[in-house]
XYZ file of C-alpha atoms in Angstrom:
254
model
C 14.148 7.087 -18.138
C 11.435 4.508 -17.357
C 13.949 1.923 -16.178
C 15.598 4.523 -13.960
C 12.222 5.431 -12.496
C 11.369 1.768 -11.833
C 14.742 1.247 -10.208
C 14.160 4.304 -8.056
C 10.678 3.047 -7.158
C 11.976 -0.370 -6.154
C 14.666 1.279 -4.074
C 12.144 3.516 -2.310
C 9.221 1.118 -1.879
C 11.051 -2.157 -1.215
C 14.140 -3.637 0.408
C 15.241 -5.302 -2.808
C 18.938 -4.670 -3.556
C 18.473 -2.755 -6.802
C 20.942 0.003 -6.067
C 20.195 3.397 -7.532
C 20.940 6.948 -6.490
C 19.682 10.501 -6.760
C 18.941 10.350 -10.498
C 16.776 7.241 -10.070
C 14.940 8.862 -7.158
C 14.280 12.001 -9.198
C 12.963 9.921 -12.095
C 10.692 7.934 -9.772
C 9.153 10.886 -7.947
C 8.043 12.380 -11.256
C 6.504 9.112 -12.518
C 3.549 7.949 -10.363
C 2.938 5.096 -12.823
C 5.887 3.329 -11.187
C 3.873 2.722 -8.007
C 1.607 0.011 -9.485
C 4.537 -1.405 -11.478
C 6.367 -1.991 -8.217
C 3.127 -3.475 -6.901
C 3.404 -6.263 -9.475
C 6.852 -7.160 -8.169
C 5.880 -7.055 -4.492
C 2.557 -8.801 -5.060
C 4.116 -11.527 -7.174
C 6.766 -12.290 -4.566
C 4.275 -12.162 -1.683
C 1.937 -14.567 -3.497
C 4.590 -17.281 -3.919
C 3.865 -18.926 -0.530
C 0.245 -19.412 -1.657
C 1.520 -21.913 -4.216
C 3.219 -24.126 -1.626
C 1.515 -27.366 -0.484
C 1.719 -26.434 3.193
C -0.844 -26.105 6.005
C -3.017 -23.012 5.726
C -1.657 -21.266 8.871
C 1.918 -21.798 7.645
C 1.120 -20.365 4.211
C -0.564 -17.342 5.799
C 2.438 -16.771 8.042
C 4.838 -17.052 5.105
C 2.765 -14.530 3.164
C 3.131 -12.005 5.994
C 6.828 -12.680 6.427
C 7.440 -12.302 2.687
C 5.532 -9.005 2.541
C 7.677 -7.381 5.203
C 10.926 -8.940 4.063
C 10.320 -7.413 0.641
C 8.911 -4.035 1.701
C 10.524 -3.431 5.084
C 8.787 -1.502 7.855
C 8.780 2.019 6.445
C 5.113 1.936 5.416
C 4.131 0.290 8.701
C 5.925 3.103 10.526
C 3.789 5.586 8.592
C 0.665 3.744 9.722
C 1.824 3.889 13.346
C 2.461 7.627 13.049
C -0.984 8.116 11.538
C -2.522 6.207 14.451
C -0.807 8.500 16.934
C -1.889 11.627 15.051
C -5.474 10.388 14.768
C -5.984 10.137 18.528
C -4.251 13.371 19.478
C -6.310 16.413 20.495
C -5.443 19.730 18.933
C -5.039 21.492 15.625
C -3.200 20.479 12.455
C 0.097 21.808 13.767
C -0.162 19.606 16.852
C -0.958 16.520 14.759
C 1.923 17.231 12.403
C 4.300 17.430 15.351
C 3.059 14.012 16.482
C 3.635 12.615 12.978
C 7.239 13.760 13.121
C 7.807 12.287 16.589
C 9.922 9.135 16.365
C 8.274 7.598 19.432
C 5.206 5.394 18.947
C 2.253 5.904 21.272
C -0.844 3.920 22.109
C -2.702 5.128 19.003
C 0.106 3.982 16.754
C 0.415 0.603 18.435
C -3.327 0.058 18.175
C -3.476 1.070 14.489
C -0.510 -1.104 13.580
C -1.628 -4.069 15.676
C -5.184 -4.079 14.342
C -4.026 -3.759 10.748
C -1.581 -6.650 11.123
C -4.284 -8.828 12.671
C -6.683 -7.938 9.853
C -4.015 -8.695 7.260
C -3.124 -11.996 8.922
C -6.754 -13.116 8.953
C -7.081 -12.073 5.318
C -3.965 -14.076 4.473
C -5.606 -17.072 6.129
C -8.516 -16.658 3.725
C -6.139 -16.309 0.771
C -4.461 -19.553 1.741
C -7.742 -21.375 1.118
C -9.670 -21.457 4.395
C -12.454 -24.020 4.171
C -11.317 -25.105 0.734
C -13.452 -22.402 -0.866
C -10.672 -20.334 -2.398
C -8.860 -21.732 -5.417
C -5.082 -21.278 -5.534
C -5.215 -19.242 -8.744
C -7.831 -16.918 -7.254
C -5.793 -16.488 -4.078
C -2.679 -15.556 -6.034
C -4.643 -13.164 -8.273
C -6.275 -11.440 -5.286
C -2.913 -11.084 -3.532
C -1.435 -9.542 -6.679
C -4.411 -7.238 -7.212
C -4.318 -6.124 -3.568
C -0.679 -5.094 -3.850
C -1.050 -3.369 -7.215
C -4.161 -1.615 -5.908
C -2.385 -0.518 -2.714
C 0.407 1.021 -4.754
C -2.163 2.617 -7.093
C -3.676 4.101 -3.934
C -0.338 5.658 -3.068
C -0.143 7.043 -6.598
C -3.651 8.460 -6.175
C -2.507 10.393 -3.109
C 0.590 11.585 -4.930
C -1.461 12.852 -7.876
C -4.434 14.337 -6.021
C -2.986 15.395 -2.689
C -1.469 18.647 -1.494
C 1.695 18.557 0.641
C 1.008 18.885 4.362
C 4.565 20.073 5.032
C 8.020 20.101 3.522
C 9.631 16.684 3.507
C 9.721 13.338 1.755
C 5.976 13.383 1.066
C 6.111 16.825 -0.538
C 8.939 15.672 -2.828
C 6.425 13.252 -4.356
C 3.134 15.111 -4.025
C 4.549 18.433 -5.154
C 5.817 17.001 -8.432
C 2.627 15.403 -9.764
C -0.948 16.227 -10.719
C -4.228 14.515 -11.670
C -3.040 13.853 -15.226
C -0.611 11.250 -13.882
C -3.509 8.980 -12.912
C -4.143 8.023 -16.539
C -0.847 6.144 -16.774
C -1.515 4.609 -13.343
C -4.872 3.288 -14.572
C -3.260 1.849 -17.711
C -0.645 0.092 -15.579
C -3.461 -1.677 -13.691
C -5.047 -3.115 -16.852
C -3.103 -6.435 -16.772
C -4.657 -7.273 -13.399
C -8.142 -6.534 -14.743
C -7.409 -8.592 -17.858
C -6.462 -11.577 -15.677
C -9.653 -11.361 -13.630
C -11.969 -13.439 -15.882
C -9.520 -16.359 -15.868
C -8.671 -16.170 -12.155
C -10.774 -14.507 -9.480
C -13.289 -12.585 -11.570
C -15.048 -9.770 -9.664
C -12.985 -10.557 -6.559
C -9.788 -9.456 -8.303
C -11.335 -6.213 -9.530
C -12.799 -5.515 -6.083
C -9.386 -6.001 -4.462
C -7.747 -3.719 -7.008
C -10.254 -0.898 -6.518
C -9.781 -0.872 -2.747
C -6.447 0.933 -3.010
C -7.698 4.131 -4.663
C -10.837 4.134 -2.482
C -8.779 3.935 0.715
C -6.465 6.617 -0.668
C -9.363 9.017 -1.213
C -10.558 8.442 2.363
C -7.053 9.042 3.727
C -6.737 12.152 1.546
C -10.006 13.511 2.947
C -8.845 12.876 6.513
C -5.458 14.431 5.797
C -6.957 17.580 4.337
C -9.240 18.040 7.322
C -6.802 17.090 10.087
C -3.360 17.896 8.703
C -3.927 20.327 5.891
C -2.645 17.929 3.241
C -0.762 14.702 2.540
C 2.465 13.681 4.242
C 4.866 10.815 3.637
C 3.380 9.005 6.628
C -0.054 9.092 5.001
C 1.415 7.522 1.872
C 2.814 4.623 3.885
C -0.375 4.253 5.918
C -2.444 4.124 2.737
C -0.347 1.229 1.472
C -0.862 -0.797 4.661
C -4.558 -0.025 5.094
C -5.339 -0.613 1.415
C -3.569 -3.989 1.319
C -5.360 -5.303 4.423
C -8.730 -4.037 3.205
C -8.257 -5.388 -0.316
C -7.367 -8.895 0.848
C -10.604 -9.157 2.835
C -12.764 -7.552 0.180
C -11.313 -9.901 -2.433
C -11.834 -13.031 -0.340
C -15.373 -12.028 0.692
C -16.317 -11.219 -2.898
C -14.958 -14.584 -4.042
C -16.902 -16.536 -1.417
C -20.160 -14.679 -2.081
C -19.988 -14.856 -5.880
């Protein structure tokens, strides 16, 4: 059952060729603990360029390329949809109609563009800007940021209410707050690595995911009436970009 859920999670959250079908999807959507487990895979792969003896800009670029080769653009599309819905005037029904619109407007382009710039600058810091960031700390922060981002998605799944029928409701409608215990346990390995790698910086990066998720959940409840699949994807992108910066800043200050 667990392996089926992990396979379903990898199939849903990444572009990795793991196969899987309806049974794996059903197992995954009832097991929010799989989100951070997938985060270990994505974060580990994304951190590999940080180990290469290449110029800092090249390493940062490779980090970005690896992220989106592994995860695809589905989550980024959710962020763009959220950006469009955030700038629209009207009630929840109007915003939901914008979320479902396949065309990307100015709000979506701005949200996506700013987030990518923020992530790119954070990747520059991870790559060791100024020689202040050790390689092991950079890798640990990158891993913690990805696990935390996926834990943020799990937080929305466990605490959110569906905004409408669809892919988001298939996840949110199947889980409750009790699922967060297993999610927290799945994050323990990152916390255990912190003293030997990035210390408080790793923990700070990890925590960003759930914090961003709670902010997105609050916005969704007020503006949309709940959580949609687009908000899940947007949480992943916003949490990752935030966590990278928070981790790097914490490392440099402490």
